[in-house]
Amino acid sequence: DVKVTQSSRYLVKRTGEKVFLECVQDMDHENMFWYRQDPGLGLRLIYFSYDVKMKEKGDIPEGYSVSREKKERFSLILESASTNQTSMYLCASAVRWTGRKTQYFGPGTRLLVL
Amino acid sequence: GDSVTQMEGPVTLSEEAFLTINCTYTATGYPSLFWYVQYPGEGLQLLLKATKADDKGSNKGFEATYRKETTSFHLEKGSVQVSDSAVYFCALTLNAGNMLTFGGGTRLMVKP
């Protein structure tokens, strides 16, 4: 069965802390994505990666960075957390070139920055 | 740019009522269309999809028809249940990289 896991369901951090959100998929997917979900705004793409060590900015990359050292793992990094980064963060993965297939989502990490 | 517009929620219905959640899109090409559902405390799951005009996606009693002439993909269900309470997202993709553009989401609340 398809599986995307995220390291934490809930996180509470303080302003200025460095925050790591981890995502692991077991489907050998090339593409991985990080979104944030906010009420009324739907999902907005932060970064995506189409291969190991490759990354591309999404719609809202400011304040975030990512790391993809292994195919199955995609990390989102908040270098210095701020209160406006309080949100739900969703990771997803997908095959690359088989034409418009779905993305598979993890359960999400709800981050609160105080 | 490409975009997806959904009706704003929350939508509150009684059990066994008929459901419609409107979704329209703008796209520079010929997209594939999706409905995702997010149950409380969970990530998104694919509910149904359609890849070409006049296709009908269906799953768990939900249906949506890809209408190219009206650029719409409205979600319908004939008789909702309390267990259908969730947030529903309409989305499109245009490319083989499987990049998704999402609507804002519509919360559905079904009361017994």
Short mmCIF file of C-alpha atoms in Angstrom, two decimals:
data_model
loop_
_atom_site.label_atom_id
_atom_site.label_comp_id
_atom_site.label_asym_id
_atom_site.label_seq_id
_atom_site.Cartn_x
_atom_site.Cartn_y
_atom_site.Cartn_z
CA ASP A 1 0.00 0.00 0.00
CA VAL A 2 1.12 3.50 -0.81
CA LYS A 3 2.68 5.31 2.12
CA VAL A 4 3.85 8.85 2.75
CA THR A 5 4.83 9.54 6.33
CA GLN A 6 5.69 12.77 8.09
CA SER A 7 7.86 12.87 11.16
CA SER A 8 5.47 14.75 13.42
CA ARG A 9 1.73 15.35 13.54
CA TYR A 10 2.03 18.37 15.83
CA LEU A 11 4.93 20.70 16.56
CA VAL A 12 5.25 23.74 18.77
CA LYS A 13 8.29 25.96 18.22
CA ARG A 14 9.44 29.38 19.27
CA THR A 15 10.14 32.33 17.01
CA GLY A 16 13.68 32.17 15.67
CA GLU A 17 14.10 28.42 16.09
CA LYS A 18 15.31 26.26 13.23
CA VAL A 19 12.64 23.73 12.34
CA PHE A 20 12.96 20.50 10.36
CA LEU A 21 9.96 18.73 8.88
CA GLU A 22 10.69 15.30 7.48
CA CYS A 23 8.81 13.36 4.85
CA VAL A 24 9.43 9.79 3.71
CA GLN A 25 7.76 7.85 0.90
CA ASP A 26 8.08 4.17 0.15
CA MET A 27 6.85 4.15 -3.45
CA ASP A 28 10.12 4.95 -5.22
CA HIS A 29 8.56 8.17 -6.54
CA GLU A 30 10.78 10.69 -8.28
CA ASN A 31 8.72 13.77 -7.44
CA MET A 32 8.16 15.08 -3.95
CA PHE A 33 6.36 18.23 -2.83
CA TRP A 34 5.89 20.42 0.21
CA TYR A 35 2.70 22.45 0.62
CA ARG A 36 1.26 24.61 3.32
CA GLN A 37 -2.45 24.62 3.93
CA ASP A 38 -4.23 27.66 5.33
CA PRO A 39 -7.99 28.23 5.69
CA GLY A 40 -9.50 29.72 2.56
CA LEU A 41 -6.22 29.57 0.66
CA GLY A 42 -6.19 25.88 -0.15
CA LEU A 43 -2.81 24.29 -0.64
CA ARG A 44 0.10 26.40 -1.78
CA LEU A 45 3.28 24.85 -3.10
CA ILE A 46 6.44 25.77 -1.21
CA TYR A 47 9.08 23.64 -2.94
CA PHE A 48 9.26 20.50 -4.99
CA SER A 49 11.94 18.08 -6.03
CA TYR A 50 12.07 15.87 -9.10
CA ASP A 51 15.23 13.98 -8.21
CA VAL A 52 17.83 13.54 -5.52
CA LYS A 53 19.62 16.80 -4.77
CA MET A 54 17.32 18.65 -7.18
CA LYS A 55 14.85 21.27 -6.00
CA GLU A 56 12.61 23.92 -7.50
CA LYS A 57 10.82 26.82 -5.88
CA GLY A 58 7.07 26.72 -5.76
CA ASP A 59 4.71 29.61 -5.26
CA ILE A 60 5.75 30.63 -1.72
CA PRO A 61 9.38 29.61 -1.05
CA GLU A 62 10.34 32.63 1.06
CA GLY A 63 11.48 31.66 4.54
CA TYR A 64 11.88 27.99 3.64
CA SER A 65 14.54 25.70 2.25
CA VAL A 66 14.53 21.99 1.39
CA SER A 67 16.88 19.06 1.25
CA ARG A 68 16.68 15.84 -0.76
CA GLU A 69 19.72 13.69 -0.08
CA LYS A 70 17.92 10.39 -0.68
CA LYS A 71 15.14 9.56 -3.10
CA GLU A 72 12.69 8.55 -0.41
CA ARG A 73 13.21 11.54 1.91
CA PHE A 74 12.36 15.22 1.43
CA SER A 75 12.95 17.67 4.25
CA LEU A 76 11.49 21.13 4.71
CA ILE A 77 13.57 23.55 6.76
CA LEU A 78 12.45 26.76 8.41
CA GLU A 79 15.75 28.51 9.04
CA SER A 80 14.28 30.94 11.56
CA ALA A 81 10.68 30.23 12.37
CA SER A 82 8.22 33.12 12.48
CA THR A 83 4.64 33.31 13.69
CA ASN A 84 3.33 33.68 10.13
CA GLN A 85 4.66 30.22 9.42
CA THR A 86 2.11 28.71 11.77
CA SER A 87 0.23 26.40 9.44
CA MET A 88 -0.50 22.84 8.37
CA TYR A 89 2.31 21.41 6.24
CA LEU A 90 1.61 18.61 3.80
CA CYS A 91 4.11 16.48 1.96
CA ALA A 92 3.25 14.60 -1.24
CA SER A 93 4.95 12.37 -3.76
CA ALA A 94 4.23 11.30 -7.34
CA VAL A 95 5.76 9.42 -10.21
CA ARG A 96 7.40 11.70 -12.69
CA TRP A 97 6.68 10.90 -16.26
CA THR A 98 3.65 8.68 -16.52
CA GLY A 99 1.31 11.48 -17.40
CA ARG A 100 -0.96 13.27 -14.96
CA LYS A 101 -1.09 10.76 -12.20
CA THR A 102 -2.22 11.64 -8.74
CA GLN A 103 -0.06 12.82 -5.90
CA TYR A 104 -0.05 10.84 -2.64
CA PHE A 105 -0.19 12.87 0.52
CA GLY A 106 1.11 12.40 4.02
CA PRO A 107 -1.06 13.06 7.07
CA GLY A 108 0.30 16.56 7.61
CA THR A 109 2.23 18.36 10.34
CA ARG A 110 0.45 21.07 12.23
CA LEU A 111 3.09 23.63 13.24
CA LEU A 112 2.51 26.33 15.81
CA VAL A 113 5.16 29.04 16.13
CA LEU A 114 4.92 31.06 19.33
CA GLY B 1 -1.85 31.65 -14.82
CA ASP B 2 -3.78 28.49 -14.12
CA SER B 3 -6.31 28.63 -11.30
CA VAL B 4 -9.13 26.75 -9.65
CA THR B 5 -12.12 28.39 -7.99
CA GLN B 6 -14.41 26.58 -5.58
CA MET B 7 -17.52 27.68 -3.82
CA GLU B 8 -16.82 28.95 -0.36
CA GLY B 9 -17.97 26.93 2.60
CA PRO B 10 -18.89 25.73 4.96
CA VAL B 11 -21.66 23.78 3.33
CA THR B 12 -24.01 22.37 5.94
CA LEU B 13 -26.46 19.64 4.97
CA SER B 14 -28.70 17.13 6.65
CA GLU B 15 -28.05 13.45 6.17
CA GLU B 16 -29.41 12.09 2.87
CA ALA B 17 -29.48 15.54 1.24
CA PHE B 18 -28.14 16.14 -2.26
CA LEU B 19 -24.68 17.66 -2.48
CA THR B 20 -23.17 19.92 -5.11
CA ILE B 21 -19.82 21.63 -4.70
CA ASN B 22 -18.99 23.90 -7.61
CA CYS B 23 -15.56 24.02 -9.18
CA THR B 24 -14.42 26.03 -12.19
CA TYR B 25 -10.99 26.38 -13.64
CA THR B 26 -8.84 28.46 -15.96
CA ALA B 27 -5.94 26.79 -17.69
CA THR B 28 -3.59 27.55 -20.57
CA GLY B 29 -3.80 24.00 -21.85
CA TYR B 30 -5.94 20.92 -21.51
CA PRO B 31 -5.84 19.85 -17.87
CA SER B 32 -6.64 16.72 -15.95
CA LEU B 33 -9.03 17.42 -13.09
CA PHE B 34 -9.20 15.96 -9.59
CA TRP B 35 -11.23 16.05 -6.43
CA TYR B 36 -9.35 15.38 -3.20
CA VAL B 37 -10.92 14.88 0.22
CA GLN B 38 -9.39 15.63 3.60
CA TYR B 39 -11.04 14.00 6.60
CA PRO B 40 -10.46 15.60 10.01
CA GLY B 41 -6.89 15.20 11.18
CA GLU B 42 -5.73 13.52 8.00
CA GLY B 43 -3.90 14.31 4.77
CA LEU B 44 -5.53 14.56 1.36
CA GLN B 45 -6.83 11.51 -0.45
CA LEU B 46 -7.73 11.32 -4.11
CA LEU B 47 -11.51 11.01 -4.41
CA LEU B 48 -11.95 10.95 -8.17
CA LYS B 49 -10.45 12.26 -11.39
CA ALA B 50 -11.16 12.91 -15.06
CA THR B 51 -8.59 13.34 -17.79
CA LYS B 52 -10.58 14.50 -20.82
CA ALA B 53 -13.74 16.35 -21.75
CA ASP B 54 -17.02 14.59 -20.90
CA ASP B 55 -15.24 12.04 -18.71
CA LYS B 56 -17.10 11.28 -15.51
CA GLY B 57 -15.09 10.42 -12.42
CA SER B 58 -16.86 8.52 -9.67
CA ASN B 59 -16.05 6.99 -6.30
CA LYS B 60 -17.91 6.30 -3.02
CA GLY B 61 -21.14 7.68 -4.50
CA PHE B 62 -19.51 10.95 -5.57
CA GLU B 63 -19.44 12.00 -9.21
CA ALA B 64 -17.98 14.83 -11.26
CA THR B 65 -18.09 15.42 -15.01
CA TYR B 66 -15.37 17.25 -16.92
CA ARG B 67 -17.19 20.03 -18.81
CA LYS B 68 -14.81 21.73 -21.21
CA GLU B 69 -17.41 24.15 -22.54
CA THR B 70 -18.08 25.60 -19.09
CA THR B 71 -14.59 24.84 -17.68
CA SER B 72 -16.21 23.15 -14.73
CA PHE B 73 -15.87 19.98 -12.65
CA HIS B 74 -18.67 20.12 -10.09
CA LEU B 75 -18.77 17.46 -7.38
CA GLU B 76 -22.12 15.79 -6.66
CA LYS B 77 -23.52 13.12 -4.40
CA GLY B 78 -27.11 12.04 -4.27
CA SER B 79 -27.36 11.27 -0.56
CA VAL B 80 -24.70 12.46 1.86
CA GLN B 81 -23.80 10.76 5.12
CA VAL B 82 -22.35 12.12 8.34
CA SER B 83 -19.12 10.30 7.44
CA ASP B 84 -18.79 12.53 4.35
CA SER B 85 -18.03 15.51 6.57
CA ALA B 86 -14.64 16.69 5.37
CA VAL B 87 -12.88 19.36 3.34
CA TYR B 88 -13.03 18.88 -0.42
CA PHE B 89 -10.42 20.27 -2.80
CA CYS B 90 -10.71 20.63 -6.55
CA ALA B 91 -7.40 20.56 -8.42
CA LEU B 92 -5.93 20.47 -11.90
CA THR B 93 -2.69 19.41 -13.49
CA LEU B 94 -1.37 20.26 -16.93
CA ASN B 95 1.95 18.51 -17.10
CA ALA B 96 3.66 15.20 -16.79
CA GLY B 97 5.52 16.49 -13.77
CA ASN B 98 2.23 16.17 -11.94
CA MET B 99 2.20 19.68 -10.55
CA LEU B 100 -1.17 20.39 -9.01
CA THR B 101 -3.03 23.67 -8.73
CA PHE B 102 -5.62 23.58 -5.92
CA GLY B 103 -8.78 25.45 -5.20
CA GLY B 104 -9.32 26.95 -1.76
CA GLY B 105 -11.21 23.97 -0.40
CA THR B 106 -14.83 23.61 0.69
CA ARG B 107 -15.76 22.32 4.12
CA LEU B 108 -18.78 20.04 4.18
CA MET B 109 -20.63 19.41 7.42
CA VAL B 110 -23.36 16.76 7.42
CA LYS B 111 -25.73 16.68 10.38
CA PRO B 112 -27.68 13.58 11.45
#
